[in-house]
PDB file of C-alpha atoms in Angstrom:
ATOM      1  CA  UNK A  22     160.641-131.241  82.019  1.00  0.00           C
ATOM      2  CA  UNK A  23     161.862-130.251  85.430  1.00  0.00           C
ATOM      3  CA  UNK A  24     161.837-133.176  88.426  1.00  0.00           C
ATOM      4  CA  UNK A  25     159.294-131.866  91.112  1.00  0.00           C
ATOM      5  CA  UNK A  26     160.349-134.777  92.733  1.00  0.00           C
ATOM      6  CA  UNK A  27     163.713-133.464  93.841  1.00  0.00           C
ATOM      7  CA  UNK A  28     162.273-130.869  95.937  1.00  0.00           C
ATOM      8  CA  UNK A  29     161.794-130.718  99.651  1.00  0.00           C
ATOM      9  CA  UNK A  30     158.000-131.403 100.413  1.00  0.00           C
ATOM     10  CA  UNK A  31     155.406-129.818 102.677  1.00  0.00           C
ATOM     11  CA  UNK A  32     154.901-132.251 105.681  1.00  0.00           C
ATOM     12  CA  UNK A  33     151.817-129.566 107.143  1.00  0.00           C
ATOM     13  CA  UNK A  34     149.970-127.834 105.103  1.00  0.00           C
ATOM     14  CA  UNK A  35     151.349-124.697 106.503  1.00  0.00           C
ATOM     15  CA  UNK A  36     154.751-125.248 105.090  1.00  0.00           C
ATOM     16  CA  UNK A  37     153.373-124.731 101.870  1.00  0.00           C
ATOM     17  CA  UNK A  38     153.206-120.810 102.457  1.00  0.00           C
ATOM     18  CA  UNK A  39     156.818-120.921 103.914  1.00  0.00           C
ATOM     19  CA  UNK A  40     158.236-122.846 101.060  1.00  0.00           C
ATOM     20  CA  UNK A  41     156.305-120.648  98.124  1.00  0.00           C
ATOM     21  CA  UNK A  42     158.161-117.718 100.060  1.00  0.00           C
ATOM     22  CA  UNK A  43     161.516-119.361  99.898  1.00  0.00           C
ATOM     23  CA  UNK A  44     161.782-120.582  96.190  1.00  0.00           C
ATOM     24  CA  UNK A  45     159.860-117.178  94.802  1.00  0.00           C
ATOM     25  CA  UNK A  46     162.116-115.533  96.382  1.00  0.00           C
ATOM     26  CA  UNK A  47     165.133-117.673  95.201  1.00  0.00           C
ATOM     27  CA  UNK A  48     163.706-117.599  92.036  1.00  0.00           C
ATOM     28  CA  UNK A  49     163.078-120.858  91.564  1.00  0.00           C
ATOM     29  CA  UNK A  50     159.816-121.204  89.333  1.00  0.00           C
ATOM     30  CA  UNK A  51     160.355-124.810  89.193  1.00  0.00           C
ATOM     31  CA  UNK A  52     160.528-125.112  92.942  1.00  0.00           C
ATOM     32  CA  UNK A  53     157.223-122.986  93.354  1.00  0.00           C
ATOM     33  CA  UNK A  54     155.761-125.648  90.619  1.00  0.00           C
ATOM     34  CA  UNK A  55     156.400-128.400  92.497  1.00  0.00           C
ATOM     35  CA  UNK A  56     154.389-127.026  95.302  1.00  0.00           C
ATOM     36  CA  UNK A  57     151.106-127.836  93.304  1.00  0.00           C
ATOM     37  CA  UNK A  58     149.256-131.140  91.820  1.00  0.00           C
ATOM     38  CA  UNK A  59     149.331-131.581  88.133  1.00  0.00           C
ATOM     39  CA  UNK A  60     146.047-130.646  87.606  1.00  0.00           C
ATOM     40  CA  UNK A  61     145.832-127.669  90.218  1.00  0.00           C
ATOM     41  CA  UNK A  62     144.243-124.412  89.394  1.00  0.00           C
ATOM     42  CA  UNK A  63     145.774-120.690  90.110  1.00  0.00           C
ATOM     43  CA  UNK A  64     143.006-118.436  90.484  1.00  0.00           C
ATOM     44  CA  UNK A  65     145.954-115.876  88.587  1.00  0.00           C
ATOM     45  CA  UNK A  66     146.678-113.622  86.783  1.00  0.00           C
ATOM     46  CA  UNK A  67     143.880-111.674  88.257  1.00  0.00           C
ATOM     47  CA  UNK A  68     140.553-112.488  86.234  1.00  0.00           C
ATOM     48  CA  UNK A  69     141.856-115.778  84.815  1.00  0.00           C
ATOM     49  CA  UNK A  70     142.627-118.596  86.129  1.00  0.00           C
ATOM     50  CA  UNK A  71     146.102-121.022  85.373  1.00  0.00           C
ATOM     51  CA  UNK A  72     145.566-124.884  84.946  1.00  0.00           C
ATOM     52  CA  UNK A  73     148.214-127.965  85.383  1.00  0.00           C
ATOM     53  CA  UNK A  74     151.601-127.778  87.087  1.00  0.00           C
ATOM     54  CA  UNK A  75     152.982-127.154  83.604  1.00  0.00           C
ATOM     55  CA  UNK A  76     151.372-124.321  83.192  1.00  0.00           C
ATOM     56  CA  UNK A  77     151.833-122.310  86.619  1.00  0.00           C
ATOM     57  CA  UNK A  78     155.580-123.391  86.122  1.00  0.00           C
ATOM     58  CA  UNK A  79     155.612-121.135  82.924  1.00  0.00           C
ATOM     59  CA  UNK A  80     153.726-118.673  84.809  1.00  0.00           C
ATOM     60  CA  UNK A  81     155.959-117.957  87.562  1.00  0.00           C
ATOM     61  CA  UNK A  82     158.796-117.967  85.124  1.00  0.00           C
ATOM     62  CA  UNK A  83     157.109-114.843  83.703  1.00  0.00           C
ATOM     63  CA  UNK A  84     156.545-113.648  87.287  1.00  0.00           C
ATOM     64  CA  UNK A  85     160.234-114.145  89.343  1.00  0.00           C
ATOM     65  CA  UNK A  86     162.044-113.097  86.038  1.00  0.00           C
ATOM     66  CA  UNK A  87     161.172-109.796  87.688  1.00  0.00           C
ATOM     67  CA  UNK A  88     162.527-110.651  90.675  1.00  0.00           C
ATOM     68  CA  UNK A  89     159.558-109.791  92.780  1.00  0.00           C
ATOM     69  CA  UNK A  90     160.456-110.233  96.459  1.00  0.00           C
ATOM     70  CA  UNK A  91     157.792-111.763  98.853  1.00  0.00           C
ATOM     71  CA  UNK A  92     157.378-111.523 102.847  1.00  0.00           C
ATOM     72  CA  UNK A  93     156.384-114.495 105.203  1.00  0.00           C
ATOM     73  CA  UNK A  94     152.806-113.692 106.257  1.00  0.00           C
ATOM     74  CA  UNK A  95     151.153-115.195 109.109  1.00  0.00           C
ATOM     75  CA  UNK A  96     148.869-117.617 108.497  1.00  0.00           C
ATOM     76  CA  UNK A  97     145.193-118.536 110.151  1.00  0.00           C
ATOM     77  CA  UNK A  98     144.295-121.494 111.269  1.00  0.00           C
ATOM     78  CA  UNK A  99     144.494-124.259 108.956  1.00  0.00           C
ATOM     79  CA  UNK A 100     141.124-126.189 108.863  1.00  0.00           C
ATOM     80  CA  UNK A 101     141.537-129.988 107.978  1.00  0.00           C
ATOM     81  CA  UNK A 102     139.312-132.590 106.995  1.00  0.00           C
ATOM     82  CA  UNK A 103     140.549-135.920 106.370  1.00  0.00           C
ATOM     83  CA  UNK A 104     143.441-135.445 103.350  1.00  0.00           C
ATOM     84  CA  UNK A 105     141.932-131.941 102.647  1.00  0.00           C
ATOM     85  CA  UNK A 106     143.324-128.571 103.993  1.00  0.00           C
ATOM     86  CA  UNK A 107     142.167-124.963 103.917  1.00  0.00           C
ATOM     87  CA  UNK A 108     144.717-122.340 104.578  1.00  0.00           C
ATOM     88  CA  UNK A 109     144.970-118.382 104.584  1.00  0.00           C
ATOM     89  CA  UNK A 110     146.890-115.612 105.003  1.00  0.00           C
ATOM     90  CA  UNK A 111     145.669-111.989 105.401  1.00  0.00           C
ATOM     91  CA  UNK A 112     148.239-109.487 103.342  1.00  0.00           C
ATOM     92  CA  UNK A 113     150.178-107.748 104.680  1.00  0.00           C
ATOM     93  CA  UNK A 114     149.026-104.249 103.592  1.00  0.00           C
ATOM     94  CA  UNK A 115     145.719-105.362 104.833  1.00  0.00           C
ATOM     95  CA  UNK A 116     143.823-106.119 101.568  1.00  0.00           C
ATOM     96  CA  UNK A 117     141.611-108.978 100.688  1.00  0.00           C
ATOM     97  CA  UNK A 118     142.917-112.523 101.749  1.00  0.00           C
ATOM     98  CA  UNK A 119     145.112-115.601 100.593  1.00  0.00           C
ATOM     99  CA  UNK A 120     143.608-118.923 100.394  1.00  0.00           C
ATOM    100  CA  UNK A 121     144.722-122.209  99.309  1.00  0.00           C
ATOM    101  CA  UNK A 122     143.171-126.208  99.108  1.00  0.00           C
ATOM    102  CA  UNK A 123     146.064-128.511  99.346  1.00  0.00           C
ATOM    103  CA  UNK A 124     145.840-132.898  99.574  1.00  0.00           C
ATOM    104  CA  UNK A 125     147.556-134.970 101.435  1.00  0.00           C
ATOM    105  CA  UNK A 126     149.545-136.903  99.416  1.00  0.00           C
ATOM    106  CA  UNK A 127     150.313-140.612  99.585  1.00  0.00           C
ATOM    107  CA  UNK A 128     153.217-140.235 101.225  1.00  0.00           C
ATOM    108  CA  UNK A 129     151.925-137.940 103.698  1.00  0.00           C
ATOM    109  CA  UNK A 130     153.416-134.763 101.996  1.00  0.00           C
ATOM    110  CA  UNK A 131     150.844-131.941 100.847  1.00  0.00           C
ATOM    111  CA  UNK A 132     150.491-130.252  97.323  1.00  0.00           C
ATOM    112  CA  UNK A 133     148.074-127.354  96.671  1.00  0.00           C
ATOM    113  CA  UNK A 134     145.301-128.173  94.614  1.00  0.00           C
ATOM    114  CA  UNK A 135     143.327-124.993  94.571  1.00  0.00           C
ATOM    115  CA  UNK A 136     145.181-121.291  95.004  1.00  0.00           C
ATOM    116  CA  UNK A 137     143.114-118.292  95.517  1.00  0.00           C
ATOM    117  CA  UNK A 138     146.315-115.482  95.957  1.00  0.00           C
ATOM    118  CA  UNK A 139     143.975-112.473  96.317  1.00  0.00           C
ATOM    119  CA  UNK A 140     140.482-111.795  97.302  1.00  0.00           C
ATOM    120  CA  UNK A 141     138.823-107.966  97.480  1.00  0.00           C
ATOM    121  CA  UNK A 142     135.863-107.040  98.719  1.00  0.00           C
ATOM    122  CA  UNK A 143     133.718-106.368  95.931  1.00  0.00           C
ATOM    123  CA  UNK A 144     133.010-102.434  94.804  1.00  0.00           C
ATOM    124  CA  UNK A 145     129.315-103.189  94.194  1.00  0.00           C
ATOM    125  CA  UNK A 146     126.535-105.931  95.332  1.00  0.00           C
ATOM    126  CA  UNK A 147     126.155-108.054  92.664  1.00  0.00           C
ATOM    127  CA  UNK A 148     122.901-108.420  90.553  1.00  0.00           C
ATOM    128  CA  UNK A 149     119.903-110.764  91.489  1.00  0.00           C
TER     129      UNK A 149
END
């Protein structure tokens, strides 16, 4: 089992974004792993959802063995309360939005607990 522990660590919330972009594009699954809690959820691959560090490591093996390459996006305001943060980032093509929960840690670092990668409008209202 890979040490998370050895990696760099968010100190804002926002470095989060910056630091997925770096080891993705590295291809460092491991790396992107450490970015998340144990028990955090990936709202991916699109319909399903990925649960435990363990489990999005294996995940973005799968995914960088590929060697996808990702761009910085800007990010929106980061809305904190207390130890919990809520950031975004609008695509670049313009589609949908990014959003992500992360926790302060005890040491003041921050891990993402919840990860939303892509939202779309939905084609049709849905049934009440």
């Amino acid at each position: 089992m890979p040490d998370y522990e050895q990696y760099a660590k968010a100190m804002r919330p926002e470095d989060l974004t910056r630091l997925f972009v770096e080891r993705s594009n590295a291809g460092d699954a491991a790396g992107v792993a450490a970015l998340y809690e144990p028990d955090a959820v990936l709202a991916y691959p699109p319909g399903g959802q990925t649960v435990g560090r363990r489990a999005i490591h294996a995940l973005w093996e799968k995914v960088l063995a590929g060697g996808p390459r990702f761009e910085p996006e800007p990010s929106l305001p980061t809305l904190v309360s207390g130890d919990i943060a809520l950031t975004s980032t609008p695509p670049a093509d313009g589609t949908g939005a990014r959003a992500q929960v992360a926790r302060r840690q005890p040491d003041g670092s921050w891990l993402r607990l919840l990860d939303q990668p892509e939202f779309t409008r939905p084609t049709a209202a849905p049934d009440m």
